[in-house]
XYZ file of C-alpha atoms in Angstrom:
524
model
C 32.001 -11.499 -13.105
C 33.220 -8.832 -15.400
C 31.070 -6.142 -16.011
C 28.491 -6.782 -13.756
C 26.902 -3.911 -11.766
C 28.720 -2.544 -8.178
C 24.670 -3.249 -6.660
C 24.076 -6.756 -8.084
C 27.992 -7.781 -6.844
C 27.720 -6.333 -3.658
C 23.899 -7.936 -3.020
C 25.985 -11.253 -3.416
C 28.445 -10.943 -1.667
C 26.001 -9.896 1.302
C 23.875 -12.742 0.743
C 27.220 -15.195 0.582
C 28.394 -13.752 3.635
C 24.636 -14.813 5.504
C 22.078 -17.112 4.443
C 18.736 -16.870 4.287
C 16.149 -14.006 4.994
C 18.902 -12.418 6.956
C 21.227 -12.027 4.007
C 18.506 -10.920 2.105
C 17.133 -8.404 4.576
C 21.133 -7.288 4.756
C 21.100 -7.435 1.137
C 18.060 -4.693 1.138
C 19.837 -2.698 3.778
C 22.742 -2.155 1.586
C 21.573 -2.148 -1.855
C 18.046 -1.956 -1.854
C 17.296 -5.552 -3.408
C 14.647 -7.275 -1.814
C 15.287 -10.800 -3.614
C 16.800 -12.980 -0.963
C 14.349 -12.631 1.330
C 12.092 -15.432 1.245
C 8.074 -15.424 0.867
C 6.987 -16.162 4.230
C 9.574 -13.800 5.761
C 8.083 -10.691 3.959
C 4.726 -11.532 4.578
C 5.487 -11.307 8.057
C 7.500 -8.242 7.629
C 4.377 -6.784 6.170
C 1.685 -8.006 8.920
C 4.250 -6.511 11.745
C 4.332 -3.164 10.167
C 8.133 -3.695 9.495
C 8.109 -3.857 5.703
C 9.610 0.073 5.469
C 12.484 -1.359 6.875
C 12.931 -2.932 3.353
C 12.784 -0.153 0.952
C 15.729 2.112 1.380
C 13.702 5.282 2.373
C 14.115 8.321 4.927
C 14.674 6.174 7.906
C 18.263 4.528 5.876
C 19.339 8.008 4.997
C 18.904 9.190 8.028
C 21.629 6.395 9.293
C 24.189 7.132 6.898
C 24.168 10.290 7.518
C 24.130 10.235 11.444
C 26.773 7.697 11.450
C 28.581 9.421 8.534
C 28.793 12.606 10.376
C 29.422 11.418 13.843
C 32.232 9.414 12.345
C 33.992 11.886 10.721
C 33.327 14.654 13.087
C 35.628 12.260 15.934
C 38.205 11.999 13.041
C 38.572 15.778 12.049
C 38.413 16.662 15.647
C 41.868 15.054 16.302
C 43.060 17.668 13.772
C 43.761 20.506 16.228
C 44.798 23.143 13.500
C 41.244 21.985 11.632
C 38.936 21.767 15.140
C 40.387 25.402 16.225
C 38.504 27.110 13.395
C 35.199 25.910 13.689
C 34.781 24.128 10.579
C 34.567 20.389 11.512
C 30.563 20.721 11.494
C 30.844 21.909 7.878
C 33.198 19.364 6.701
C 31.681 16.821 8.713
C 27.908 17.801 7.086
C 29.621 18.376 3.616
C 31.149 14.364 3.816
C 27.603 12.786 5.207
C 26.044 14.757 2.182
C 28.526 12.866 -0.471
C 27.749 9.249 1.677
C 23.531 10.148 1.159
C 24.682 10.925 -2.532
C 26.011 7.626 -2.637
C 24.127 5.675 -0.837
C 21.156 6.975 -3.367
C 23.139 6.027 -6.424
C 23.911 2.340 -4.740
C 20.546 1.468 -3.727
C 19.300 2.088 -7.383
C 18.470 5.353 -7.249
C 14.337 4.736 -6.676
C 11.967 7.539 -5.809
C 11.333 7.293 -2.584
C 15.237 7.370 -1.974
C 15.658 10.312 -3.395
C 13.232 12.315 -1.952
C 14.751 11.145 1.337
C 18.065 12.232 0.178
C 17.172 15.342 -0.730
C 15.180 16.019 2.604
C 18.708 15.152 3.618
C 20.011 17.385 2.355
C 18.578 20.065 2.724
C 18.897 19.217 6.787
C 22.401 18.959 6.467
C 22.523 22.597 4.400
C 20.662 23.873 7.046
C 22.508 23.071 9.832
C 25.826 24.413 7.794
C 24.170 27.534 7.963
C 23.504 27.201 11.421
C 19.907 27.464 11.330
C 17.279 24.936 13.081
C 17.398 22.065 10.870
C 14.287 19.852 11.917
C 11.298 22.156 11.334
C 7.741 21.994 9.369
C 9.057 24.856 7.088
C 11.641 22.417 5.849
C 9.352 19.587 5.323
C 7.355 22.112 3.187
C 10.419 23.198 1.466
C 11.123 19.039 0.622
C 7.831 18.669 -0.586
C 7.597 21.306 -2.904
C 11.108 20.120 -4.538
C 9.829 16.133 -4.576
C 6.523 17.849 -6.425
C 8.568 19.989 -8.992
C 10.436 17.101 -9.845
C 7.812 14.175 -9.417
C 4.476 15.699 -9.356
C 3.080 12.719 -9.971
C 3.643 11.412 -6.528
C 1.436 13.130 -4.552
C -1.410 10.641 -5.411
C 1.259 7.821 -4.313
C 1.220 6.212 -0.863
C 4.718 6.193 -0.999
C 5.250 10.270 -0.974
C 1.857 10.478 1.469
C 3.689 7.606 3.705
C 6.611 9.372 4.074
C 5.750 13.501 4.689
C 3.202 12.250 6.843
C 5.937 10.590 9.534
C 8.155 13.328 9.174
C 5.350 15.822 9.650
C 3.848 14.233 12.341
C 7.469 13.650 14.360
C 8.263 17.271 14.337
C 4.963 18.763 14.954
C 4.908 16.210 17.830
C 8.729 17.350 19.216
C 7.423 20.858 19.212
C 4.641 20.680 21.412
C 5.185 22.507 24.519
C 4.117 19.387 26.879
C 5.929 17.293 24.831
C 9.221 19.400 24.942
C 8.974 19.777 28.991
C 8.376 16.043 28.966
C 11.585 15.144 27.635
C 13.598 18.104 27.463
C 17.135 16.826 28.869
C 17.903 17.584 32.523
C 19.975 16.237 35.552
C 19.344 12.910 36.022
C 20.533 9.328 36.327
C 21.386 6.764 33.971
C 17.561 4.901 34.716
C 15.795 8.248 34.688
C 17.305 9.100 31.114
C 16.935 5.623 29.770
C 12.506 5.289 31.025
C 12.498 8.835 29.350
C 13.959 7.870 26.344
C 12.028 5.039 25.929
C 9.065 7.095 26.866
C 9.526 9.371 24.269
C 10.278 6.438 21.594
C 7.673 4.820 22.431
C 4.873 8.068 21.962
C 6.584 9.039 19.073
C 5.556 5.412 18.155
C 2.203 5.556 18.847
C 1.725 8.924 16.554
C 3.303 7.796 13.472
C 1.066 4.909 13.537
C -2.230 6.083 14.096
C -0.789 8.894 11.743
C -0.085 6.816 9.269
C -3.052 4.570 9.691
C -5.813 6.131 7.608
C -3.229 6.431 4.535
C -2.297 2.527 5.067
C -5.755 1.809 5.300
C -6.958 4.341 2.177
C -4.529 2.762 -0.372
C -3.940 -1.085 1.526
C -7.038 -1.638 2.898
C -5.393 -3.090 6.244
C -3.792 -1.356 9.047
C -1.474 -2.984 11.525
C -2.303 -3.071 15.250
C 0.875 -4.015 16.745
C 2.989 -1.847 14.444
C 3.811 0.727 16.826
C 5.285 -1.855 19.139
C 7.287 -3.651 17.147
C 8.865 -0.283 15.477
C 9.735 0.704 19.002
C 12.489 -2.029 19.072
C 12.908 -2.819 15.407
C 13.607 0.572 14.532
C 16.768 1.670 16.979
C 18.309 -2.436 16.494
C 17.785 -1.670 12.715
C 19.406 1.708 12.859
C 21.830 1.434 15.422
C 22.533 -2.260 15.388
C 22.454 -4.037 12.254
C 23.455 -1.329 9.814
C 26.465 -0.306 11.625
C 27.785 -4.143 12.266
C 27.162 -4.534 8.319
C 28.727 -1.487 7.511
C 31.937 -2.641 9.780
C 31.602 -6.040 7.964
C 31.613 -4.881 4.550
C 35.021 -2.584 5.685
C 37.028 -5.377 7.671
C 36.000 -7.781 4.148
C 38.688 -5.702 2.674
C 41.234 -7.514 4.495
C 39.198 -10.262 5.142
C 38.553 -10.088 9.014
C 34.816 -9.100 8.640
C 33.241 -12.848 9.729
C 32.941 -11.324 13.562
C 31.171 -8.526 12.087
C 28.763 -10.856 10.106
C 27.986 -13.062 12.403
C 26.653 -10.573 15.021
C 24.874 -8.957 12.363
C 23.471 -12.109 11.664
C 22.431 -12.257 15.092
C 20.444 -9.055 15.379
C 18.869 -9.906 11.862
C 17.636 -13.178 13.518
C 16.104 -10.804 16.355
C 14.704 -8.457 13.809
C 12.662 -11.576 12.006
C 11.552 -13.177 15.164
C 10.011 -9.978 16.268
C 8.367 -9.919 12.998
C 7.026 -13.419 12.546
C 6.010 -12.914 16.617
C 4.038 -9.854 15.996
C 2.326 -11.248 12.794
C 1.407 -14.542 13.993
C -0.477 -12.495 17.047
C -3.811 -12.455 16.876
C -5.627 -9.724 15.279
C -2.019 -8.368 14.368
C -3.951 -6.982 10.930
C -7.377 -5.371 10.468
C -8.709 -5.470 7.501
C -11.253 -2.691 6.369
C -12.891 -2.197 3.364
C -12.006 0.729 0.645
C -12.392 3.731 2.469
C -14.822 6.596 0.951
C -12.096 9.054 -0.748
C -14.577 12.179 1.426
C -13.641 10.479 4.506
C -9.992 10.341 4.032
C -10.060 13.877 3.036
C -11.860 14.986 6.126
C -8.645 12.975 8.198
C -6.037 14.808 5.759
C -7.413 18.078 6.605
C -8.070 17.209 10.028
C -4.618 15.904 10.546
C -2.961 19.153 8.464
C -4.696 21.200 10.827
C -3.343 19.416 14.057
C 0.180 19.976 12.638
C 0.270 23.389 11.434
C -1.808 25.079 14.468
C 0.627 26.123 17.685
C -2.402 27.488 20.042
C -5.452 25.891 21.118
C -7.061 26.357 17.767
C -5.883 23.179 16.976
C -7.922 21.184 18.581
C -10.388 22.027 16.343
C -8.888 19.718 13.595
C -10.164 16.292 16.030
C -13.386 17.638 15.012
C -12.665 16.329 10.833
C -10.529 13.519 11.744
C -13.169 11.767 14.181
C -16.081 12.742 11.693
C -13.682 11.038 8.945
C -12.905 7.718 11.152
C -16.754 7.300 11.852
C -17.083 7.843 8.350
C -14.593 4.982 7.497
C -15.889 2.757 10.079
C -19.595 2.696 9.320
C -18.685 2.397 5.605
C -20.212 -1.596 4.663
C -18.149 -3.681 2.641
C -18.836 -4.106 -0.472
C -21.247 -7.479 -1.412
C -19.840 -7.759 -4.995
C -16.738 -6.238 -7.064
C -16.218 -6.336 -10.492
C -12.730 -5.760 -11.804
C -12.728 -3.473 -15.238
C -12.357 -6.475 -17.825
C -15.691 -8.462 -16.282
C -13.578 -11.369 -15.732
C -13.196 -11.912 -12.033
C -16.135 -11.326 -9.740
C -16.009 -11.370 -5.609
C -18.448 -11.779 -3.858
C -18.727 -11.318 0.316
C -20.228 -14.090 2.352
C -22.140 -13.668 5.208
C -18.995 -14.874 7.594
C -16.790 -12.180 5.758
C -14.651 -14.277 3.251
C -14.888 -13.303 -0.558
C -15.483 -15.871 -2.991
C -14.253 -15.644 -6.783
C -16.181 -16.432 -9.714
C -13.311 -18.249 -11.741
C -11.184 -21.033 -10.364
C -7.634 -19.754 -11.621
C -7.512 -16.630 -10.881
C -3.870 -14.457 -10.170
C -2.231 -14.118 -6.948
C -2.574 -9.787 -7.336
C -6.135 -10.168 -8.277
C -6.829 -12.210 -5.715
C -5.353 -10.053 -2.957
C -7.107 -7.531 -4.408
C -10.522 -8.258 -4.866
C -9.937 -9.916 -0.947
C -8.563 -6.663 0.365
C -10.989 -4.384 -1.417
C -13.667 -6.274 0.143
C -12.234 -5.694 3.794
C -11.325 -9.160 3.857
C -7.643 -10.729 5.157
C -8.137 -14.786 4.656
C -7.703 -16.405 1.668
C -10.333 -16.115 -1.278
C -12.502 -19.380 -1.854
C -13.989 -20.722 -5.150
C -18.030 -19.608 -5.523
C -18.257 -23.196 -7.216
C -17.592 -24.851 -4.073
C -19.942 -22.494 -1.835
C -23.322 -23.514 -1.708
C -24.731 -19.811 -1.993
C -24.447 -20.173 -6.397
C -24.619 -23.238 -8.694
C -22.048 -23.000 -11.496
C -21.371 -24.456 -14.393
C -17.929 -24.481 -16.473
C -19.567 -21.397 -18.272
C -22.368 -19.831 -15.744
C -22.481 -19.038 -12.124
C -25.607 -17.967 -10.449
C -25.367 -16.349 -7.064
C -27.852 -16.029 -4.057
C -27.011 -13.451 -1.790
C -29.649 -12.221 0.833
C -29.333 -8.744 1.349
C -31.476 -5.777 2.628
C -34.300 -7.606 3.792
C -34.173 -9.679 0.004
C -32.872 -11.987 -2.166
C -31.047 -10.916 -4.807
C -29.904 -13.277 -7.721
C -26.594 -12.682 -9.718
C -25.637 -14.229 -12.993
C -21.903 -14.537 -13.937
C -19.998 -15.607 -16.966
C -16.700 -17.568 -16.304
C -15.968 -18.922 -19.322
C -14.804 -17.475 -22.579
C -17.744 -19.955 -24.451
C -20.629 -18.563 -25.574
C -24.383 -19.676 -24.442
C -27.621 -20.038 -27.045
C -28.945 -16.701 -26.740
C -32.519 -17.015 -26.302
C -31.990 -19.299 -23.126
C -29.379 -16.887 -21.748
C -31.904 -13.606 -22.258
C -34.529 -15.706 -20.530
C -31.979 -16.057 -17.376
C -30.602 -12.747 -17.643
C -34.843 -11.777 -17.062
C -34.865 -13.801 -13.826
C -32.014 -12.218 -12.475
C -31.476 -9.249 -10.538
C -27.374 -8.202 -11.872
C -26.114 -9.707 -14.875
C -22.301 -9.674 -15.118
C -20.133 -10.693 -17.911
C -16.573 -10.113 -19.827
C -17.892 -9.773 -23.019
C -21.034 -7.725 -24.998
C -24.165 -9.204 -23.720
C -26.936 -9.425 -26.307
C -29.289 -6.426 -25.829
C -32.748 -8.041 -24.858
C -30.699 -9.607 -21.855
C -32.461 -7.310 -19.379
C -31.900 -7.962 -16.149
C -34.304 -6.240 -13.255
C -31.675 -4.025 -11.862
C -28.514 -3.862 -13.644
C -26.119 -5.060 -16.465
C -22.169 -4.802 -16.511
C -21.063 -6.051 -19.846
C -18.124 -4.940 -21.616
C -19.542 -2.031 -23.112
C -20.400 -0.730 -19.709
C -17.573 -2.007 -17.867
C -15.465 -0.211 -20.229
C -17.311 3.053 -19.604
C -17.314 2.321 -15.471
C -14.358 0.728 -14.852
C -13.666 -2.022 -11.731
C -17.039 -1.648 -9.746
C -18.025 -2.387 -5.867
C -21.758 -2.938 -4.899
C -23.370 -2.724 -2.114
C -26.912 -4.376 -2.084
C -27.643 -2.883 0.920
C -27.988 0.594 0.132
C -28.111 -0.009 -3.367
C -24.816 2.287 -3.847
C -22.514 1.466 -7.056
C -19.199 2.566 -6.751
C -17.136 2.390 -10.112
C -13.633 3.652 -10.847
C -14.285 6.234 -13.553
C -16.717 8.522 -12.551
C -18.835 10.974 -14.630
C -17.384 14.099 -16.013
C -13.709 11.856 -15.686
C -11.679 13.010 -19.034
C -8.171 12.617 -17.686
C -6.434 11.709 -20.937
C -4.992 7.888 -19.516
C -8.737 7.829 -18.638
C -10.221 8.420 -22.045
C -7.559 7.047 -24.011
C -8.795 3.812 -23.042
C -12.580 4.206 -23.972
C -13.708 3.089 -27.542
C -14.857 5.643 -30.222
C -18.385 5.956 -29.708
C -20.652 3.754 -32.478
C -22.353 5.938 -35.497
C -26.215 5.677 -34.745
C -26.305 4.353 -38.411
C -23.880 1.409 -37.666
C -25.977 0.981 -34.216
C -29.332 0.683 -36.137
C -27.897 -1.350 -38.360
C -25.918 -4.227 -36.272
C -27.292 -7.333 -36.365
C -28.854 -8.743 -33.047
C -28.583 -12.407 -32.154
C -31.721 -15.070 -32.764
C -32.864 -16.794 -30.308
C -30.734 -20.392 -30.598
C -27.974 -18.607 -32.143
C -24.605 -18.864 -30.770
C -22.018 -16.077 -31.609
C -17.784 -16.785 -31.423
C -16.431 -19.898 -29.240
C -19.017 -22.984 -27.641
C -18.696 -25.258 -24.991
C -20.472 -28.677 -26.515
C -20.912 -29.720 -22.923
C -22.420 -26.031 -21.439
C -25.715 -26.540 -23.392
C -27.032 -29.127 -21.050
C -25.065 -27.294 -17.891
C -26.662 -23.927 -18.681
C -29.734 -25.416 -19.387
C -30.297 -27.160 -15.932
C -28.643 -24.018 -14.332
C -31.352 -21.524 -15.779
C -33.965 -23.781 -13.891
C -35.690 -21.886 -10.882
């Protein structure tokens, strides 16, 4: 089609040359466009810890420019006039740097891409000025240019995600025991190939207990298996698939690139059944609650400390990170959460699951109410759980907690109640939650979260247990996106003078049929 984009033309002619969720996984690969792979498929991609493989990121940089620069390296060495001067590792680094500049541009261009292609290179400038390329100072050096440029993305997972690998690989390759380990020596062909795999497989292992606490900080889940399936998916993704699709995309030129496709086909097909294998296992994916913000700053610090130390001092930083885990681990779940609006309300049951207050409710806001509250099955409906007894406008909730029952009333309807028979409930219950401005002799014993104080609190999480409220805007919180959203506080005239609902009086929208419904429901 003329004028469409190089991307979008080159995602379909990947995706014509394999179908499926291998095109579209080859399609990502090359272009960064995650459309053709289906549902299912990146679901499992996620549960196996295999989903980075789909954003075009460090580890797809990192490919182009090792197989850009051993490629043209060979070529330039047959040059004899060129390889006598000493050059070809300049002009060879010099021609991977214009294939990570490209690469970028192809693949869209995102963030995360270009921070990976200027960590790049800045590797690659290194080495032309033959200095160690692959060192903590340079990671520093990447992250402060990322932060001039995106400062923003230092709160993002996707800028934590990514310094924390990197950091963790290289403090872990300059470890003394770690560099006698696997330092090369004289050996044969099985001896290289276990310690190879050896250290693959414990460079592994610390990226993903590394990268754990941040997965579980911002995703509420952390992969177990993860590790394991990187150790394979990883070197057939780098060393496998991309080169075949690379070849295939050449040989297209002049049309003999079906070979190539089909045995990139085939190690796509491996790549998802080690996916689907390692997410259907059980307990592939534990699923924690949100983690207190002072215990992943204890692991942070703990973790920065590990790095950055080269004597024994820094053993010293497993003191933070274990006081951090145990912090994490003994945190409860919360037993209800309140999203910022008022209109969708989980609540945990006893056997873990979180049940939602309204019966269409969004796929996101369902995944994240069920994460938040350290859950990984589906939601179910509170209408059809016998803890409440809802009507199309009212639910009222049971929930035995800390040695007590507490009683919850919920709106779920945009219909208004007769006031004087919704104060009288809103007296027998405990928490009173609604999306819109209660009346103000609704009293409940503990606590109220209208929209007046929902839009002071934010989204809140509370546990009945300890009686702890967690809420996303905290006191003292005048960020401007933060206060930008809060209305104008009311004159005290104006309050004085507002009109409060009589008892019988209905205010805005009624349900004809809730008068009978919320009268049996207020029954005891």
């Amino acid at each position: 089609m003329t004028g469409e984009p190089l991307r979008a033309r080159l995602s379909r002619h990947i995706q014509a040359s394999l179908d499926g969720s291998e095109g579209g996984i080859a399609a990502a690969l090359a272009t960064g466009d995650t459309g053709g792979i289906e549902e299912p498929d990146q679901e499992a991609m996620r549960r196996s810890g295999l989903a980075h493989l789909l954003s075009v990121s460090g580890l797809h940089i990192t490919a182009v420019v090792g197989l850009t620069m051993i490629l043209a390296s060979r070529l330039l060495a047959l040059n004899m006039r060129l390889a006598l001067t000493g050059r070809v590792p300049l002009v060879s680094a010099a021609t991977a740097a214009a294939a990570a500049l490209g690469y970028t541009w192809l693949t869209g261009s995102e963030v995360p891409t270009i921070r990976s292609c200027i960590a790049a290179l800045l590797v690659l400038a290194a080495m032309a000025m033959g200095r160690e390329a692959l060192t903590l100072r340079l990671v520093a050096t990447g992250a402060l240019v990322v932060l001039l440029l995106w400062p923003e993305s230092l709160a993002s997972p996707s800028f934590q995600l990514s310094f924390a690998a990197v950091t963790a690989i290289i403090a872990l390759a300059e470890h003394p025991a770690v560099r006698r380990w696997f330092a090369p020596r004289e050996e044969g062909w099985a001896g290289r190939t276990l310690r190879g795999a050896g250290s693959l497989l414990l460079t592994g292992l610390i990226v993903e207990i590394v990268l754990m606490p941040i997965a579980v900080y911002h995703f509420h889940k952390a992969g177990v298996y993860g590790a394991l399936a990187n150790i394979i998916a990883i070197p057939l993704t780098t060393f496998v698939v991309m080169p075949l699709e690379a070849l295939a995309l050449l040989f297209d030129a002049i049309g003999l690139g079906a070979p190539f496709w089909w045995l990139g086909g085939q190690g796509l097909g491996l790549l998802l059944w080690i996916a689907r294998s390692t997410a259907s296992a059980p307990g592939a994916v534990a699923a924690l609650p949100a983690m207190p913000a002072g215990a992943f700053g204890l692991m942070v610090a703990g973790g920065l400390w590990l790095a950055l130390w080269r004597t024994r001092w820094r053993r010293i930083g497993l003191i933070p990170v274990a006081i951090g885990a145990l912090w994490a681990l003994a945190t409860p779940p919360p037993d209800i959460l309140v999203t910022g609006d008022g209109r969708h309300v989980g609540v945990r049951l006893p056997d873990g699951r979180v049940a939602l207050l309204r019966d269409r409710t969004g796929d996101y806001t369902r995944d994240m109410l069920a994460e938040n509250g350290g859950s990984d099955v589906a939601p179910v409906l509170l209408s059809e759980h016998g803890i409440a007894r809802c009507s199309r406008d009212l639910c009222r909730i049971d929930l035995s907690a800390g040695g007590r029952m507490w009683r919850i009333l919920a709106t779920r309807s945009a219909y208004l109640v007769p006031a004087g028979e919704l104060i009288d409930a809103c007296r027998r219950s405990d928490i009173v939650i609604s999306e819109r401005r209660l009346p103000r002799r609704c009293t409940p014993r503990w606590m109220r979260l209208d929209r007046e104080t929902l839009q002071q609190t934010g989204g809140a999480a509370i546990s009945l247990k300890t009686g702890r409220i967690d809420t996303v805007i905290r006191a003292g919180d005048d960020h401007p996106w933060i206060s930008a959203t809060r209305p104008a506080p009311m004159p005290a005239r104006q309050r004085r003078w507002r009109a409060q609902p009589e008892p019988g009086a209905i205010a805005g929208k009624q349900s004809a049929a809730s008068l009978p419904e919320a009268a049996a429901l207020f029954q005891e």
